[in-house]
């Protein structure tokens, strides 16, 4: 069993010591299900990247900005948001820790990329 509070504190300390200002840890990997803690110091950004078939972001500590498709959404501790299916990025507006839950594959359902590739 993992303790999210302990993981969040540890990785925020790691992020503060990291030259890139971030630290991440995949702590649950069960088939297509992945859960990771990502800590970022204020001002740190994760550049836009592709989305998995399904994912959510829960803010455990701090304040982040989710960007993608010309939109932006600010999230604070305690809030959870489904991630957009298009490319998206993340910026820490203050020292922050998020829980990323992602499903990397689905059986019998095309990913957004497979769906557009056949259209």
PDB file of C-alpha atoms in Angstrom:
ATOM      1  CA  UNK A   1       0.000   0.000   0.000  1.00  0.00           C
ATOM      2  CA  UNK A   2       1.276   3.464  -0.880  1.00  0.00           C
ATOM      3  CA  UNK A   3       0.683   6.591   1.204  1.00  0.00           C
ATOM      4  CA  UNK A   4      -0.051   9.542  -1.099  1.00  0.00           C
ATOM      5  CA  UNK A   5       0.776  12.121   1.559  1.00  0.00           C
ATOM      6  CA  UNK A   6       4.223  10.597   2.111  1.00  0.00           C
ATOM      7  CA  UNK A   7       4.836  10.243  -1.632  1.00  0.00           C
ATOM      8  CA  UNK A   8       3.758  13.851  -2.237  1.00  0.00           C
ATOM      9  CA  UNK A   9       6.074  15.246   0.455  1.00  0.00           C
ATOM     10  CA  UNK A  10       9.019  13.122  -0.676  1.00  0.00           C
ATOM     11  CA  UNK A  11       8.678  14.029  -4.341  1.00  0.00           C
ATOM     12  CA  UNK A  12       8.147  17.717  -3.656  1.00  0.00           C
ATOM     13  CA  UNK A  13      11.432  17.658  -1.707  1.00  0.00           C
ATOM     14  CA  UNK A  14      13.028  15.831  -4.658  1.00  0.00           C
ATOM     15  CA  UNK A  15      11.632  18.416  -7.111  1.00  0.00           C
ATOM     16  CA  UNK A  16      13.086  21.269  -5.055  1.00  0.00           C
ATOM     17  CA  UNK A  17      16.516  19.619  -5.308  1.00  0.00           C
ATOM     18  CA  UNK A  18      16.176  18.738  -9.014  1.00  0.00           C
ATOM     19  CA  UNK A  19      17.697  21.150 -11.577  1.00  0.00           C
ATOM     20  CA  UNK A  20      14.532  20.795 -13.719  1.00  0.00           C
ATOM     21  CA  UNK A  21      12.240  21.427 -10.743  1.00  0.00           C
ATOM     22  CA  UNK A  22      10.251  18.227 -10.928  1.00  0.00           C
ATOM     23  CA  UNK A  23      10.071  14.667  -9.661  1.00  0.00           C
ATOM     24  CA  UNK A  24       7.746  11.854 -10.699  1.00  0.00           C
ATOM     25  CA  UNK A  25       7.099   8.329  -9.528  1.00  0.00           C
ATOM     26  CA  UNK A  26       4.941   5.621 -11.127  1.00  0.00           C
ATOM     27  CA  UNK A  27       3.688   3.782  -8.055  1.00  0.00           C
ATOM     28  CA  UNK A  28       0.859   1.686  -9.496  1.00  0.00           C
ATOM     29  CA  UNK A  29       1.094  -0.275 -12.736  1.00  0.00           C
ATOM     30  CA  UNK A  30      -1.648  -2.829 -13.335  1.00  0.00           C
ATOM     31  CA  UNK A  31      -2.181  -3.763 -16.992  1.00  0.00           C
ATOM     32  CA  UNK A  32      -3.226  -0.557 -18.767  1.00  0.00           C
ATOM     33  CA  UNK A  33      -3.786   1.323 -15.483  1.00  0.00           C
ATOM     34  CA  UNK A  34      -1.047   3.701 -14.321  1.00  0.00           C
ATOM     35  CA  UNK A  35      -0.947   6.029 -11.328  1.00  0.00           C
ATOM     36  CA  UNK A  36       1.879   8.481 -10.828  1.00  0.00           C
ATOM     37  CA  UNK A  37       2.716  11.234  -8.408  1.00  0.00           C
ATOM     38  CA  UNK A  38       4.249  14.265 -10.130  1.00  0.00           C
ATOM     39  CA  UNK A  39       5.778  17.081  -8.076  1.00  0.00           C
ATOM     40  CA  UNK A  40       6.715  20.411  -9.648  1.00  0.00           C
ATOM     41  CA  UNK A  41       8.160  23.590  -8.168  1.00  0.00           C
ATOM     42  CA  UNK A  42       6.510  26.905  -8.933  1.00  0.00           C
ATOM     43  CA  UNK A  43       7.075  27.926 -12.556  1.00  0.00           C
ATOM     44  CA  UNK A  44       7.964  24.422 -13.741  1.00  0.00           C
ATOM     45  CA  UNK A  45       6.219  23.303 -16.933  1.00  0.00           C
ATOM     46  CA  UNK A  46       5.515  20.013 -18.633  1.00  0.00           C
ATOM     47  CA  UNK A  47       5.435  20.884 -22.330  1.00  0.00           C
ATOM     48  CA  UNK A  48       2.459  19.814 -24.418  1.00  0.00           C
ATOM     49  CA  UNK A  49       2.337  16.063 -24.936  1.00  0.00           C
ATOM     50  CA  UNK A  50      -0.095  13.466 -26.278  1.00  0.00           C
ATOM     51  CA  UNK A  51      -2.901  12.186 -24.097  1.00  0.00           C
ATOM     52  CA  UNK A  52      -3.540   8.543 -23.224  1.00  0.00           C
ATOM     53  CA  UNK A  53      -6.964   7.084 -24.105  1.00  0.00           C
ATOM     54  CA  UNK A  54      -8.305   8.097 -20.674  1.00  0.00           C
ATOM     55  CA  UNK A  55      -6.772  10.032 -17.782  1.00  0.00           C
ATOM     56  CA  UNK A  56      -7.470  12.308 -14.848  1.00  0.00           C
ATOM     57  CA  UNK A  57      -5.402  14.736 -12.850  1.00  0.00           C
ATOM     58  CA  UNK A  58      -6.001  15.307  -9.140  1.00  0.00           C
ATOM     59  CA  UNK A  59      -4.176  18.113  -7.361  1.00  0.00           C
ATOM     60  CA  UNK A  60      -2.854  16.849  -4.028  1.00  0.00           C
ATOM     61  CA  UNK A  61      -0.996  20.041  -3.119  1.00  0.00           C
ATOM     62  CA  UNK A  62      -0.657  23.474  -4.664  1.00  0.00           C
ATOM     63  CA  UNK A  63      -2.049  25.162  -7.772  1.00  0.00           C
ATOM     64  CA  UNK A  64      -1.511  24.112 -11.408  1.00  0.00           C
ATOM     65  CA  UNK A  65      -2.639  25.252 -14.843  1.00  0.00           C
ATOM     66  CA  UNK A  66      -3.716  22.636 -17.406  1.00  0.00           C
ATOM     67  CA  UNK A  67      -3.383  23.854 -21.003  1.00  0.00           C
ATOM     68  CA  UNK A  68      -4.418  22.391 -24.331  1.00  0.00           C
ATOM     69  CA  UNK A  69      -6.377  23.183 -27.453  1.00  0.00           C
ATOM     70  CA  UNK A  70      -6.131  26.919 -26.745  1.00  0.00           C
ATOM     71  CA  UNK A  71      -7.855  26.453 -23.375  1.00  0.00           C
ATOM     72  CA  UNK A  72      -6.464  26.725 -19.871  1.00  0.00           C
ATOM     73  CA  UNK A  73      -7.875  25.566 -16.580  1.00  0.00           C
ATOM     74  CA  UNK A  74      -6.524  26.365 -13.127  1.00  0.00           C
ATOM     75  CA  UNK A  75      -6.817  23.609 -10.532  1.00  0.00           C
ATOM     76  CA  UNK A  76      -6.110  23.746  -6.792  1.00  0.00           C
ATOM     77  CA  UNK A  77      -5.591  21.125  -4.093  1.00  0.00           C
ATOM     78  CA  UNK A  78      -8.581  18.818  -3.782  1.00  0.00           C
ATOM     79  CA  UNK A  79      -9.784  19.270  -7.363  1.00  0.00           C
ATOM     80  CA  UNK A  80      -9.788  16.537  -9.994  1.00  0.00           C
ATOM     81  CA  UNK A  81     -10.147  16.982 -13.760  1.00  0.00           C
ATOM     82  CA  UNK A  82     -10.474  14.648 -16.709  1.00  0.00           C
ATOM     83  CA  UNK A  83      -7.578  15.275 -19.084  1.00  0.00           C
ATOM     84  CA  UNK A  84      -8.386  16.429 -22.601  1.00  0.00           C
ATOM     85  CA  UNK A  85      -7.871  13.899 -25.372  1.00  0.00           C
ATOM     86  CA  UNK A  86      -5.831  16.385 -27.372  1.00  0.00           C
ATOM     87  CA  UNK A  87      -2.269  17.482 -26.664  1.00  0.00           C
ATOM     88  CA  UNK A  88      -1.970  19.240 -23.327  1.00  0.00           C
ATOM     89  CA  UNK A  89       0.588  20.685 -20.933  1.00  0.00           C
ATOM     90  CA  UNK A  90       0.860  21.489 -17.245  1.00  0.00           C
ATOM     91  CA  UNK A  91       2.387  24.430 -15.355  1.00  0.00           C
ATOM     92  CA  UNK A  92       2.885  24.729 -11.605  1.00  0.00           C
ATOM     93  CA  UNK A  93       1.649  28.128 -10.440  1.00  0.00           C
ATOM     94  CA  UNK A  94       3.052  27.316  -6.993  1.00  0.00           C
ATOM     95  CA  UNK A  95       4.908  24.305  -5.598  1.00  0.00           C
ATOM     96  CA  UNK A  96       2.500  21.497  -6.466  1.00  0.00           C
ATOM     97  CA  UNK A  97       1.944  17.750  -6.454  1.00  0.00           C
ATOM     98  CA  UNK A  98      -0.566  15.990  -8.699  1.00  0.00           C
ATOM     99  CA  UNK A  99      -1.837  12.451  -8.991  1.00  0.00           C
ATOM    100  CA  UNK A 100      -2.023  11.337 -12.613  1.00  0.00           C
ATOM    101  CA  UNK A 101      -4.291   8.364 -13.263  1.00  0.00           C
ATOM    102  CA  UNK A 102      -4.079   7.043 -16.814  1.00  0.00           C
ATOM    103  CA  UNK A 103      -5.461   4.151 -18.811  1.00  0.00           C
ATOM    104  CA  UNK A 104      -2.952   3.473 -21.574  1.00  0.00           C
ATOM    105  CA  UNK A 105      -5.040   1.042 -23.627  1.00  0.00           C
ATOM    106  CA  UNK A 106      -8.624  -0.078 -23.923  1.00  0.00           C
ATOM    107  CA  UNK A 107      -9.922  -3.383 -25.239  1.00  0.00           C
ATOM    108  CA  UNK A 108     -12.464  -3.078 -28.042  1.00  0.00           C
ATOM    109  CA  UNK A 109     -12.442   0.730 -28.028  1.00  0.00           C
ATOM    110  CA  UNK A 110     -10.255   2.720 -30.392  1.00  0.00           C
ATOM    111  CA  UNK A 111      -7.980   5.376 -28.949  1.00  0.00           C
ATOM    112  CA  UNK A 112      -8.630   8.923 -30.193  1.00  0.00           C
ATOM    113  CA  UNK A 113      -5.652   8.471 -32.548  1.00  0.00           C
ATOM    114  CA  UNK A 114      -6.952   5.178 -33.980  1.00  0.00           C
ATOM    115  CA  UNK A 115     -10.383   6.716 -34.500  1.00  0.00           C
ATOM    116  CA  UNK A 116      -9.059   9.628 -36.577  1.00  0.00           C
ATOM    117  CA  UNK A 117      -6.583   7.437 -38.481  1.00  0.00           C
ATOM    118  CA  UNK A 118      -9.414   5.376 -39.978  1.00  0.00           C
ATOM    119  CA  UNK A 119     -11.663   8.351 -40.786  1.00  0.00           C
TER     120      UNK A 119
END
